[in-house]
C-alpha atoms as a printed R data frame, in Angstrom:
    type eleno elety resid chain resno       x      y       z
1   ATOM     1    CA   MET     A     1  10.342 24.365 -88.499
2   ATOM     2    CA   ARG     A     2   6.959 22.840 -88.811
3   ATOM     3    CA   ILE     A     3   4.447 21.600 -86.050
4   ATOM     4    CA   ALA     A     4   3.752 17.972 -85.783
5   ATOM     5    CA   VAL     A     5   0.601 17.143 -83.594
6   ATOM     6    CA   LYS     A     6   0.633 13.798 -81.829
7   ATOM     7    CA   TRP     A     7  -2.532 12.199 -80.596
8   ATOM     8    CA   ASP     A     8  -2.904  8.607 -81.181
9   ATOM     9    CA   GLU     A     9  -6.851  8.606 -81.140
10  ATOM    10    CA   ALA     A    10  -7.074 11.217 -83.834
11  ATOM    11    CA   ILE     A    11  -9.097  9.713 -86.951
12  ATOM    12    CA   VAL     A    12  -8.825 11.263 -90.503
13  ATOM    13    CA   ASP     A    13 -11.782 10.796 -92.535
14  ATOM    14    CA   SER     A    14 -11.948 10.016 -96.345
15  ATOM    15    CA   ASP     A    15 -12.165 13.722 -97.088
16  ATOM    16    CA   GLY     A    16  -9.019 14.528 -95.549
17  ATOM    17    CA   HIS     A    17 -10.261 16.161 -92.302
18  ATOM    18    CA   VAL     A    18  -9.791 15.198 -88.664
19  ATOM    19    CA   ALA     A    19 -13.205 13.520 -87.701
20  ATOM    20    CA   GLY     A    20 -14.835 13.387 -84.104
21  ATOM    21    CA   HIS     A    21 -16.183 15.928 -81.663
22  ATOM    22    CA   GLU     A    22 -14.437 14.968 -78.462
23  ATOM    23    CA   ALA     A    23 -12.215 17.626 -76.951
24  ATOM    24    CA   GLY     A    24  -9.255 15.978 -78.354
25  ATOM    25    CA   ASP     A    25 -10.474 16.005 -81.782
26  ATOM    26    CA   THR     A    26 -11.433 19.502 -81.471
27  ATOM    27    CA   LEU     A    27  -8.047 20.475 -80.067
28  ATOM    28    CA   VAL     A    28  -6.207 18.762 -83.025
29  ATOM    29    CA   ARG     A    29  -8.355 20.608 -85.422
30  ATOM    30    CA   ARG     A    30  -7.608 23.936 -83.709
31  ATOM    31    CA   ILE     A    31  -3.733 23.437 -83.536
32  ATOM    32    CA   LEU     A    32  -3.592 22.269 -87.310
33  ATOM    33    CA   ARG     A    33  -5.496 25.549 -88.025
34  ATOM    34    CA   ILE     A    34  -3.296 27.682 -85.972
35  ATOM    35    CA   PHE     A    35  -0.159 26.301 -87.635
36  ATOM    36    CA   PRO     A    36  -0.745 25.980 -91.463
37  ATOM    37    CA   ASN     A    37   1.037 23.359 -93.421
38  ATOM    38    CA   SER     A    38   1.225 21.233 -89.961
39  ATOM    39    CA   ILE     A    39   1.702 17.520 -89.540
40  ATOM    40    CA   LEU     A    40  -0.450 14.888 -87.789
41  ATOM    41    CA   VAL     A    41   1.499 12.002 -86.607
42  ATOM    42    CA   GLY     A    42  -0.115  8.787 -87.857
43  ATOM    43    CA   ALA     A    43   0.421  5.653 -89.686
44  ATOM    44    CA   GLY     A    44   1.309  5.949 -93.282
45  ATOM    45    CA   LEU     A    45   2.025  8.883 -95.501
46  ATOM    46    CA   ARG     A    46  -0.925 11.092 -96.788
47  ATOM    47    CA   ARG     A    47  -1.693 14.445 -97.933
48  ATOM    48    CA   CYS     A    48  -4.911 15.864 -96.221
49  ATOM    49    CA   GLU     A    49  -6.753 19.040 -96.146
50  ATOM    50    CA   GLY     A    50  -4.271 21.728 -94.865
51  ATOM    51    CA   PHE     A    51  -1.906 19.071 -93.369
52  ATOM    52    CA   ASP     A    52   0.130 15.730 -93.789
53  ATOM    53    CA   VAL     A    53  -0.134 12.582 -92.097
54  ATOM    54    CA   VAL     A    54   3.377 11.458 -91.305
55  ATOM    55    CA   PRO     A    55   4.724  8.515 -89.323
56  ATOM    56    CA   LEU     A    56   6.748  9.477 -86.095
57  ATOM    57    CA   GLU     A    57   9.994  7.650 -87.356
58  ATOM    58    CA   PHE     A    58   9.688 10.152 -90.715
59  ATOM    59    CA   LEU     A    59   9.912 13.279 -88.736
60  ATOM    60    CA   ASP     A    60  13.075 15.192 -88.991
61  ATOM    61    CA   PRO     A    61  14.280 16.305 -85.329
62  ATOM    62    CA   ALA     A    62  15.936 19.430 -87.109
63  ATOM    63    CA   ASP     A    63  12.923 20.612 -88.594
64  ATOM    64    CA   THR     A    64   9.986 19.681 -86.475
65  ATOM    65    CA   VAL     A    65   8.324 20.628 -83.055
66  ATOM    66    CA   VAL     A    66   6.183 17.794 -81.808
67  ATOM    67    CA   ILE     A    67   3.153 18.889 -79.722
68  ATOM    68    CA   ASN     A    68   2.418 15.694 -77.766
69  ATOM    69    CA   MET     A    69  -1.128 15.622 -76.390
70  ATOM    70    CA   ASP     A    70  -0.126 12.408 -74.312
71  ATOM    71    CA   VAL     A    71   2.356 13.812 -71.979
72  ATOM    72    CA   ILE     A    72   3.271 10.418 -70.323
73  ATOM    73    CA   ASP     A    73   4.401  9.377 -73.865
74  ATOM    74    CA   SER     A    74   6.798 12.295 -74.533
75  ATOM    75    CA   PRO     A    75  10.074 10.546 -73.084
76  ATOM    76    CA   ARG     A    76   9.368  7.578 -75.623
77  ATOM    77    CA   VAL     A    77   8.928  9.977 -78.273
78  ATOM    78    CA   TRP     A    78  12.192 11.653 -77.637
79  ATOM    79    CA   VAL     A    79  14.119  8.406 -77.450
80  ATOM    80    CA   LYS     A    80  12.422  7.204 -80.845
81  ATOM    81    CA   MET     A    81  13.259 10.484 -82.606
82  ATOM    82    CA   TYR     A    82  16.754 10.304 -81.234
83  ATOM    83    CA   GLU     A    83  17.762  6.945 -81.949
84  ATOM    84    CA   GLU     A    84  19.339  7.887 -85.272
85  ATOM    85    CA   GLY     A    85  21.408 10.564 -83.625
86  ATOM    86    CA   GLY     A    86  21.544 14.310 -85.084
87  ATOM    87    CA   PRO     A    87  19.878 17.214 -83.389
88  ATOM    88    CA   GLU     A    88  17.894 16.685 -80.019
89  ATOM    89    CA   PRO     A    89  14.252 16.267 -80.660
90  ATOM    90    CA   LYS     A    90  12.111 19.359 -79.849
91  ATOM    91    CA   ILE     A    91   8.912 18.307 -77.952
92  ATOM    92    CA   MET     A    92   6.145 20.409 -76.250
93  ATOM    93    CA   ASN     A    93   3.538 18.672 -73.968
94  ATOM    94    CA   PHE     A    94  -0.035 19.762 -74.167
95  ATOM    95    CA   LEU     A    95  -2.087 18.891 -71.111
96  ATOM    96    CA   TRP     A    96  -5.785 19.093 -71.848
97  ATOM    97    CA   TRP     A    97  -7.049 16.549 -69.410
98  ATOM    98    CA   PRO     A    98  -7.134 16.307 -65.464
99  ATOM    99    CA   THR     A    99  -4.090 15.184 -63.894
100 ATOM   100    CA   GLN     A   100  -6.119 13.212 -61.549
101 ATOM   101    CA   ARG     A   101  -6.763 10.754 -64.401
102 ATOM   102    CA   ILE     A   102  -3.447  9.178 -63.623
103 ATOM   103    CA   THR     A   103  -3.556  7.546 -60.216
104 ATOM   104    CA   SER     A   104  -0.587  4.898 -60.018
105 ATOM   105    CA   GLU     A   105   2.619  6.035 -58.723
106 ATOM   106    CA   VAL     A   106   4.424  5.062 -61.766
107 ATOM   107    CA   GLY     A   107   2.185  7.156 -63.938
108 ATOM   108    CA   ILE     A   108   2.294 10.051 -61.810
109 ATOM   109    CA   SER     A   109   6.032 10.020 -61.868
110 ATOM   110    CA   LEU     A   110   6.286  9.606 -65.524
111 ATOM   111    CA   MET     A   111   3.904 12.681 -65.921
112 ATOM   112    CA   ALA     A   112   5.801 14.872 -63.497
113 ATOM   113    CA   LEU     A   113   9.308 13.849 -65.123
114 ATOM   114    CA   SER     A   114   7.707 14.730 -68.655
115 ATOM   115    CA   CYS     A   115   6.393 17.977 -67.654
116 ATOM   116    CA   ALA     A   116   9.789 18.881 -65.851
117 ATOM   117    CA   VAL     A   117  11.873 17.886 -68.922
118 ATOM   118    CA   PHE     A   118   9.594 19.395 -71.694
119 ATOM   119    CA   PRO     A   119   7.802 22.736 -72.072
120 ATOM   120    CA   THR     A   120   4.219 22.137 -71.147
121 ATOM   121    CA   PHE     A   121   1.137 24.047 -72.129
122 ATOM   122    CA   ALA     A   122  -1.898 23.535 -70.059
123 ATOM   123    CA   ASN     A   123  -5.566 24.011 -71.156
124 ATOM   124    CA   SER     A   124  -6.339 26.185 -67.948
125 ATOM   125    CA   GLU     A   125  -4.871 27.911 -64.987
126 ATOM   126    CA   ARG     A   126  -6.188 25.193 -62.703
127 ATOM   127    CA   THR     A   127  -4.302 22.315 -64.841
128 ATOM   128    CA   ALA     A   128  -1.141 24.665 -64.853
129 ATOM   129    CA   THR     A   129  -1.220 24.925 -61.278
130 ATOM   130    CA   GLU     A   130  -1.584 21.066 -60.783
131 ATOM   131    CA   VAL     A   131   1.368 20.554 -63.016
132 ATOM   132    CA   ARG     A   132   3.533 22.846 -61.279
133 ATOM   133    CA   GLU     A   133   2.680 21.077 -57.985
134 ATOM   134    CA   LEU     A   134   3.280 17.599 -59.416
135 ATOM   135    CA   VAL     A   135   6.598 18.720 -60.731
136 ATOM   136    CA   GLU     A   136   7.828 20.332 -57.514
137 ATOM   137    CA   LYS     A   137   6.651 17.245 -55.534
138 ATOM   138    CA   TRP     A   138   7.827 14.362 -57.900
139 ATOM   139    CA   THR     A   139  10.913 15.479 -59.283
140 ATOM   140    CA   VAL     A   140  14.317 16.800 -58.047
141 ATOM   141    CA   GLN     A   141  14.719 20.579 -57.422
142 ATOM   142    CA   HIS     A   142  17.341 20.921 -60.441
143 ATOM   143    CA   LEU     A   143  14.563 19.905 -62.858
144 ATOM   144    CA   SER     A   144  11.639 21.620 -61.210
145 ATOM   145    CA   GLN     A   145  13.425 24.815 -61.089
146 ATOM   146    CA   ARG     A   146  14.271 24.697 -64.836
147 ATOM   147    CA   SER     A   147  10.729 23.652 -65.942
148 ATOM   148    CA   LYS     A   148   8.829 25.689 -68.583
149 ATOM   149    CA   LEU     A   149   5.105 26.003 -68.226
150 ATOM   150    CA   GLY     A   150   2.361 28.078 -69.933
151 ATOM   151    CA   TRP     A   151  -1.515 27.921 -70.116
152 ATOM   152    CA   VAL     A   152  -4.518 29.669 -71.302
153 ATOM   153    CA   ASN     A   153  -8.348 28.976 -71.432
154 ATOM   154    CA   LEU     A   154  -9.282 26.890 -74.574
155 ATOM   155    CA   GLY     A   155 -12.222 29.320 -75.578
156 ATOM   156    CA   PHE     A   156 -14.614 29.335 -78.222
157 ATOM   157    CA   ARG     A   157 -15.973 31.619 -80.910
158 ATOM   158    CA   LEU     A   158 -19.181 33.379 -80.168
159 ATOM   159    CA   ALA     A   159 -19.987 33.533 -83.928
160 ATOM   160    CA   HIS     A   160 -20.668 29.615 -83.755
161 ATOM   161    CA   VAL     A   161 -23.798 30.476 -81.574
162 ATOM   162    CA   LYS     A   162 -27.217 30.042 -83.314
163 ATOM   163    CA   GLU     A   163 -30.441 31.756 -82.438
164 ATOM   164    CA   ARG     A   164 -32.484 29.943 -79.871
165 ATOM   165    CA   VAL     A   165 -35.217 27.602 -80.810
166 ATOM   166    CA   GLU     A   166 -38.183 27.123 -78.349
167 ATOM   167    CA   THR     A   167 -39.272 23.417 -77.846
168 ATOM   168    CA   GLU     A   168 -42.591 21.854 -76.732
169 ATOM   169    CA   LEU     A   169 -40.916 20.478 -73.573
170 ATOM   170    CA   PRO     A   170 -37.810 21.816 -71.873
171 ATOM   171    CA   ILE     A   171 -34.848 20.039 -72.747
172 ATOM   172    CA   VAL     A   172 -32.268 18.986 -70.107
173 ATOM   173    CA   LEU     A   173 -28.787 17.935 -71.153
174 ATOM   174    CA   TYR     A   174 -26.295 15.605 -69.636
175 ATOM   175    CA   PRO     A   175 -23.190 17.636 -70.496
176 ATOM   176    CA   ALA     A   176 -20.662 14.869 -70.913
177 ATOM   177    CA   ILE     A   177 -19.938 11.994 -73.361
178 ATOM   178    CA   TYR     A   178 -18.921  9.424 -70.756
179 ATOM   179    CA   LEU     A   179 -20.695  7.494 -67.973
180 ATOM   180    CA   SER     A   180 -17.447  7.325 -65.983
181 ATOM   181    CA   SER     A   181 -17.680  7.549 -62.274
182 ATOM   182    CA   ARG     A   182 -15.817 10.956 -62.321
183 ATOM   183    CA   LYS     A   183 -18.858 12.419 -64.118
184 ATOM   184    CA   ARG     A   184 -21.283 10.999 -61.411
185 ATOM   185    CA   PRO     A   185 -24.157  9.899 -63.765
186 ATOM   186    CA   GLU     A   186 -26.012  8.506 -60.596
187 ATOM   187    CA   LEU     A   187 -26.213 11.994 -59.333
188 ATOM   188    CA   PHE     A   188 -27.664 13.175 -62.653
189 ATOM   189    CA   ALA     A   189 -30.179 10.287 -62.628
190 ATOM   190    CA   GLU     A   190 -31.280 11.097 -59.165
191 ATOM   191    CA   VAL     A   191 -31.999 14.866 -59.730
192 ATOM   192    CA   ILE     A   192 -33.602 14.371 -63.148
193 ATOM   193    CA   GLU     A   193 -35.974 11.644 -61.701
194 ATOM   194    CA   TRP     A   194 -37.187 14.111 -59.136
195 ATOM   195    CA   VAL     A   195 -37.764 16.782 -61.413
196 ATOM   196    CA   HIS     A   196 -39.600 14.649 -63.897
197 ATOM   197    CA   LYS     A   197 -42.013 13.916 -61.197
198 ATOM   198    CA   GLN     A   198 -42.781 17.490 -60.804
199 ATOM   199    CA   THR     A   199 -43.061 18.433 -64.300
200 ATOM   200    CA   PRO     A   200 -42.636 17.071 -68.038
201 ATOM   201    CA   ILE     A   201 -39.137 17.409 -69.299
202 ATOM   202    CA   LYS     A   202 -37.060 15.797 -72.064
203 ATOM   203    CA   VAL     A   203 -33.540 14.564 -71.347
204 ATOM   204    CA   GLU     A   204 -30.864 14.340 -74.035
205 ATOM   205    CA   MET     A   205 -27.705 12.267 -73.613
206 ATOM   206    CA   ARG     A   206 -25.157 12.299 -76.348
207 ATOM   207    CA   LEU     A   207 -22.462  9.630 -75.543
208 ATOM   208    CA   HIS     A   208 -19.188  8.344 -76.808
209 ATOM   209    CA   GLU     A   209 -19.678  5.032 -78.856
210 ATOM   210    CA   SER     A   210 -17.662  3.379 -76.089
211 ATOM   211    CA   HIS     A   211 -20.380  4.212 -73.390
212 ATOM   212    CA   LEU     A   212 -23.466  4.383 -75.744
213 ATOM   213    CA   VAL     A   213 -23.571  0.552 -75.490
214 ATOM   214    CA   SER     A   214 -22.807  0.206 -71.894
215 ATOM   215    CA   GLU     A   215 -25.334 -1.069 -69.235
216 ATOM   216    CA   LYS     A   216 -25.594  2.437 -67.598
217 ATOM   217    CA   ALA     A   217 -26.597  4.005 -71.029
218 ATOM   218    CA   MET     A   218 -29.315  1.142 -71.351
219 ATOM   219    CA   ARG     A   219 -30.907  2.025 -68.132
220 ATOM   220    CA   PHE     A   220 -31.196  5.558 -69.083
221 ATOM   221    CA   SER     A   221 -32.604  4.668 -72.505
222 ATOM   222    CA   ARG     A   222 -35.412  2.459 -71.074
223 ATOM   223    CA   LYS     A   223 -37.399  5.558 -69.961
224 ATOM   224    CA   ASP     A   224 -39.354  7.279 -72.798
225 ATOM   225    CA   TRP     A   225 -38.529 10.775 -71.674
226 ATOM   226    CA   ILE     A   226 -34.699 10.182 -71.934
227 ATOM   227    CA   TRP     A   227 -32.868 10.145 -75.326
228 ATOM   228    CA   VAL     A   228 -29.832  8.367 -75.373
229 ATOM   229    CA   GLY     A   229 -27.825  8.555 -78.771
230 ATOM   230    CA   PRO     A   230 -24.569  9.117 -80.451
231 ATOM   231    CA   LEU     A   231 -22.477 12.330 -80.692
232 ATOM   232    CA   THR     A   232 -23.755 15.030 -83.123
233 ATOM   233    CA   ALA     A   233 -22.578 14.185 -86.713
234 ATOM   234    CA   THR     A   234 -21.128 17.711 -87.339
235 ATOM   235    CA   ARG     A   235 -20.226 20.816 -85.437
236 ATOM   236    CA   THR     A   236 -23.230 22.595 -87.291
237 ATOM   237    CA   ASP     A   237 -25.446 20.038 -85.605
238 ATOM   238    CA   TYR     A   238 -23.677 20.563 -82.484
239 ATOM   239    CA   TRP     A   239 -24.525 24.064 -82.247
240 ATOM   240    CA   ALA     A   240 -28.087 23.551 -83.633
241 ATOM   241    CA   ALA     A   241 -28.549 21.112 -80.728
242 ATOM   242    CA   LEU     A   242 -27.352 23.592 -78.117
243 ATOM   243    CA   ALA     A   243 -29.834 26.256 -79.472
244 ATOM   244    CA   ARG     A   244 -32.906 24.320 -78.543
245 ATOM   245    CA   THR     A   245 -31.452 23.115 -75.163
246 ATOM   246    CA   THR     A   246 -32.930 24.648 -72.131
247 ATOM   247    CA   VAL     A   247 -30.454 23.572 -69.330
248 ATOM   248    CA   PHE     A   248 -27.685 21.331 -68.484
249 ATOM   249    CA   LEU     A   249 -26.926 19.757 -65.159
250 ATOM   250    CA   ALA     A   250 -23.217 19.391 -64.404
251 ATOM   251    CA   THR     A   251 -22.331 16.443 -61.976
252 ATOM   252    CA   ALA     A   252 -18.753 15.871 -62.574
253 ATOM   253    CA   ASP     A   253 -16.492 15.951 -59.474
254 ATOM   254    CA   GLU     A   254 -13.499 17.165 -61.338
255 ATOM   255    CA   GLU     A   255 -12.699 18.787 -64.740
256 ATOM   256    CA   SER     A   256  -9.355 20.259 -65.948
257 ATOM   257    CA   TYR     A   257 -11.336 22.875 -67.927
258 ATOM   258    CA   GLY     A   258 -14.720 22.086 -69.349
259 ATOM   259    CA   ILE     A   259 -15.109 23.304 -72.912
260 ATOM   260    CA   ALA     A   260 -18.595 21.920 -73.333
261 ATOM   261    CA   TYR     A   261 -19.859 23.739 -70.349
262 ATOM   262    CA   VAL     A   262 -18.428 27.102 -71.767
263 ATOM   263    CA   GLU     A   263 -19.878 26.551 -75.194
264 ATOM   264    CA   ALA     A   264 -23.358 25.746 -73.693
265 ATOM   265    CA   LEU     A   265 -23.260 28.695 -71.518
266 ATOM   266    CA   GLY     A   266 -22.162 30.851 -74.529
267 ATOM   267    CA   ALA     A   267 -25.145 29.438 -76.368
268 ATOM   268    CA   GLY     A   268 -27.835 30.437 -73.835
269 ATOM   269    CA   VAL     A   269 -28.102 27.264 -72.057
270 ATOM   270    CA   ILE     A   270 -28.764 27.520 -68.426
271 ATOM   271    CA   GLY     A   271 -25.850 25.830 -66.392
272 ATOM   272    CA   ILE     A   272 -26.350 24.277 -63.089
273 ATOM   273    CA   PHE     A   273 -23.093 23.314 -61.463
274 ATOM   274    CA   PRO     A   274 -21.628 21.607 -58.288
275 ATOM   275    CA   ASP     A   275 -20.077 24.014 -56.077
276 ATOM   276    CA   MET     A   276 -16.598 23.101 -56.704
277 ATOM   277    CA   GLU     A   277 -13.535 24.938 -57.751
278 ATOM   278    CA   TRP     A   278 -13.310 23.712 -61.576
279 ATOM   279    CA   ALA     A   279 -16.870 25.076 -61.950
280 ATOM   280    CA   ARG     A   280 -16.523 28.482 -60.191
281 ATOM   281    CA   ALA     A   281 -13.432 28.933 -62.449
282 ATOM   282    CA   LEU     A   282 -15.538 28.972 -65.795
283 ATOM   283    CA   VAL     A   283 -18.259 31.672 -64.705
284 ATOM   284    CA   PRO     A   284 -18.281 35.200 -63.024
285 ATOM   285    CA   PRO     A   285 -17.867 35.342 -59.255
286 ATOM   286    CA   ASN     A   286 -21.573 35.829 -58.229
287 ATOM   287    CA   TYR     A   287 -22.899 33.189 -60.899
288 ATOM   288    CA   PRO     A   288 -26.208 32.123 -59.147
289 ATOM   289    CA   TYR     A   289 -26.517 28.341 -60.004
290 ATOM   290    CA   PHE     A   290 -24.208 26.270 -57.924
291 ATOM   291    CA   TYR     A   291 -25.574 23.396 -55.747
292 ATOM   292    CA   ARG     A   292 -23.985 21.936 -52.438
293 ATOM   293    CA   SER     A   293 -26.523 18.938 -52.175
294 ATOM   294    CA   PRO     A   294 -28.862 16.968 -54.403
295 ATOM   295    CA   ALA     A   295 -31.915 18.723 -53.011
296 ATOM   296    CA   GLU     A   296 -30.497 21.971 -54.191
297 ATOM   297    CA   ALA     A   297 -29.751 20.653 -57.548
298 ATOM   298    CA   GLU     A   298 -33.261 19.359 -57.747
299 ATOM   299    CA   HIS     A   299 -34.844 22.624 -57.063
300 ATOM   300    CA   MET     A   300 -32.545 24.626 -58.948
301 ATOM   301    CA   LEU     A   301 -33.274 22.349 -62.145
302 ATOM   302    CA   LEU     A   302 -37.049 22.522 -61.503
303 ATOM   303    CA   ARG     A   303 -36.836 26.311 -61.546
304 ATOM   304    CA   ALA     A   304 -34.652 26.352 -64.759
305 ATOM   305    CA   VAL     A   305 -37.178 24.214 -66.745
306 ATOM   306    CA   LYS     A   306 -40.252 26.158 -65.440
307 ATOM   307    CA   GLU     A   307 -38.735 29.575 -65.627
308 ATOM   308    CA   PRO     A   308 -36.001 29.756 -68.149
309 ATOM   309    CA   ASP     A   309 -36.269 33.236 -69.193
310 ATOM   310    CA   ARG     A   310 -36.124 34.432 -65.770
311 ATOM   311    CA   CYS     A   311 -33.199 32.198 -64.897
312 ATOM   312    CA   ARG     A   312 -31.505 33.488 -68.033
313 ATOM   313    CA   ALA     A   313 -31.837 37.026 -66.932
314 ATOM   314    CA   GLU     A   314 -30.328 36.347 -63.501
315 ATOM   315    CA   MET     A   315 -27.182 34.751 -65.417
316 ATOM   316    CA   ASP     A   316 -26.762 37.881 -67.563
317 ATOM   317    CA   ALA     A   317 -27.267 40.117 -64.496
318 ATOM   318    CA   CYS     A   318 -24.318 38.461 -62.826
319 ATOM   319    CA   ALA     A   319 -22.143 39.410 -65.946
320 ATOM   320    CA   ASP     A   320 -22.897 43.085 -66.597
321 ATOM   321    CA   GLY     A   321 -25.929 42.230 -68.640
322 ATOM   322    CA   SER     A   322 -24.557 39.266 -70.966
323 ATOM   323    CA   LEU     A   323 -23.293 36.011 -69.953
324 ATOM   324    CA   SER     A   324 -22.291 35.183 -73.376
325 ATOM   325    CA   LYS     A   325 -20.433 38.395 -73.965
326 ATOM   326    CA   TRP     A   326 -18.684 37.671 -70.660
327 ATOM   327    CA   ILE     A   327 -17.849 33.946 -71.833
328 ATOM   328    CA   GLU     A   328 -16.332 35.290 -75.008
329 ATOM   329    CA   GLN     A   329 -14.289 37.771 -73.293
330 ATOM   330    CA   HIS     A   330 -13.017 35.385 -70.676
331 ATOM   331    CA   HIS     A   331 -12.877 32.322 -72.831
332 ATOM   332    CA   SER     A   332 -11.602 33.656 -76.100
333 ATOM   333    CA   ASP     A   333 -10.674 31.386 -79.083
334 ATOM   334    CA   ASP     A   334  -8.485 34.297 -80.269
335 ATOM   335    CA   VAL     A   335  -6.516 34.618 -76.825
336 ATOM   336    CA   PHE     A   336  -5.969 30.864 -77.223
337 ATOM   337    CA   ASP     A   337  -4.673 31.008 -80.560
338 ATOM   338    CA   SER     A   338  -2.359 33.906 -79.901
339 ATOM   339    CA   SER     A   339  -1.030 32.417 -76.607
340 ATOM   340    CA   LEU     A   340  -0.140 29.063 -78.124
341 ATOM   341    CA   ARG     A   341   1.679 30.697 -81.119
342 ATOM   342    CA   SER     A   342   3.654 32.899 -78.614
343 ATOM   343    CA   HIS     A   343   4.615 30.109 -76.414
344 ATOM   344    CA   VAL     A   344   5.658 27.900 -79.221
345 ATOM   345    CA   ALA     A   345   7.686 30.820 -80.591
346 ATOM   346    CA   LYS     A   346   9.340 31.512 -76.992
347 ATOM   347    CA   TRP     A   347  10.234 27.826 -76.509
348 ATOM   348    CA   PHE     A   348  11.242 26.815 -80.001
349 ATOM   349    CA   GLY     A   349  11.601 29.911 -82.483
350 ATOM   350    CA   THR     A   350   9.715 30.805 -85.673
351 ATOM   351    CA   ILE     A   351   7.372 28.082 -87.105
352 ATOM   352    CA   SER     A   352   6.908 27.980 -90.833
353 ATOM   353    CA   SER     A   353   3.701 28.130 -92.636
354 ATOM   354    CA   SER     A   354   4.940 27.125 -95.889
């Protein structure tokens, strides 16, 4: 059997690689790497670098496991693949975004039903817990008792981290690519405005193109000490940018996991978080930089830009001497790879690599 990854937003560039730097793009690339000779579901037939692009209707249900990154769409995929009869399609959900993104009763019901009838792999223990609660609440007992659920933290490779680079002014990062209300950009603006009045700083915001041209982005960009621009062109540029970043200020009220925060912490960026469950799940229990009010965030950020070395020392102290090593151990890319392979094998059997 072969793995087919379905994510309708995936874009393949002219060189045959999955382009983009959003979490979904990164996950697609990672799954294709974990399962050599995989398929990316898309329009037209195309041979790419290490994988094939194949339309959904051309997939053979007897020979393919579809990993669907849009769980609500899995019932439709099953119907589409089963229309011609033959063996029952093999579909696995990959839930990598917050379940709270879906707010309508119809959407919640569809998500719960999909996770009940198809094996579901979540990007964190927190997301898996939410899935389990949804299935139990929104489906019948017969389905909830038979549901299959697995999870693992996405993780990253410490080898990607580059040596830190000193900058003339401390750089504060907006650690998100969207300005949606869930990210609370207004809180971010409030805090950095106060800090900027106390000491010179530079703020960098790398946004998805859909938000780059928004009115909110324009308001930020009018200030000469705030740089608003597109996402980094390559992953090498991404890690180089983190190497010169002093601190990030997280303001989101909900995250399913938070790979961008984990990567930044691993790269030595000081992380200031809201005191919320999703954030505490990312770091050691006695991590020092959680705020409960805008005033606390302001003073933490001010200290971070004025005393970055001391703040990093405190971060390391909470992790037995090295926060980067702690991140590597608790958010391991290798553990993710192994867990995903083992769950696919447990649910569907051996996957071919040729």
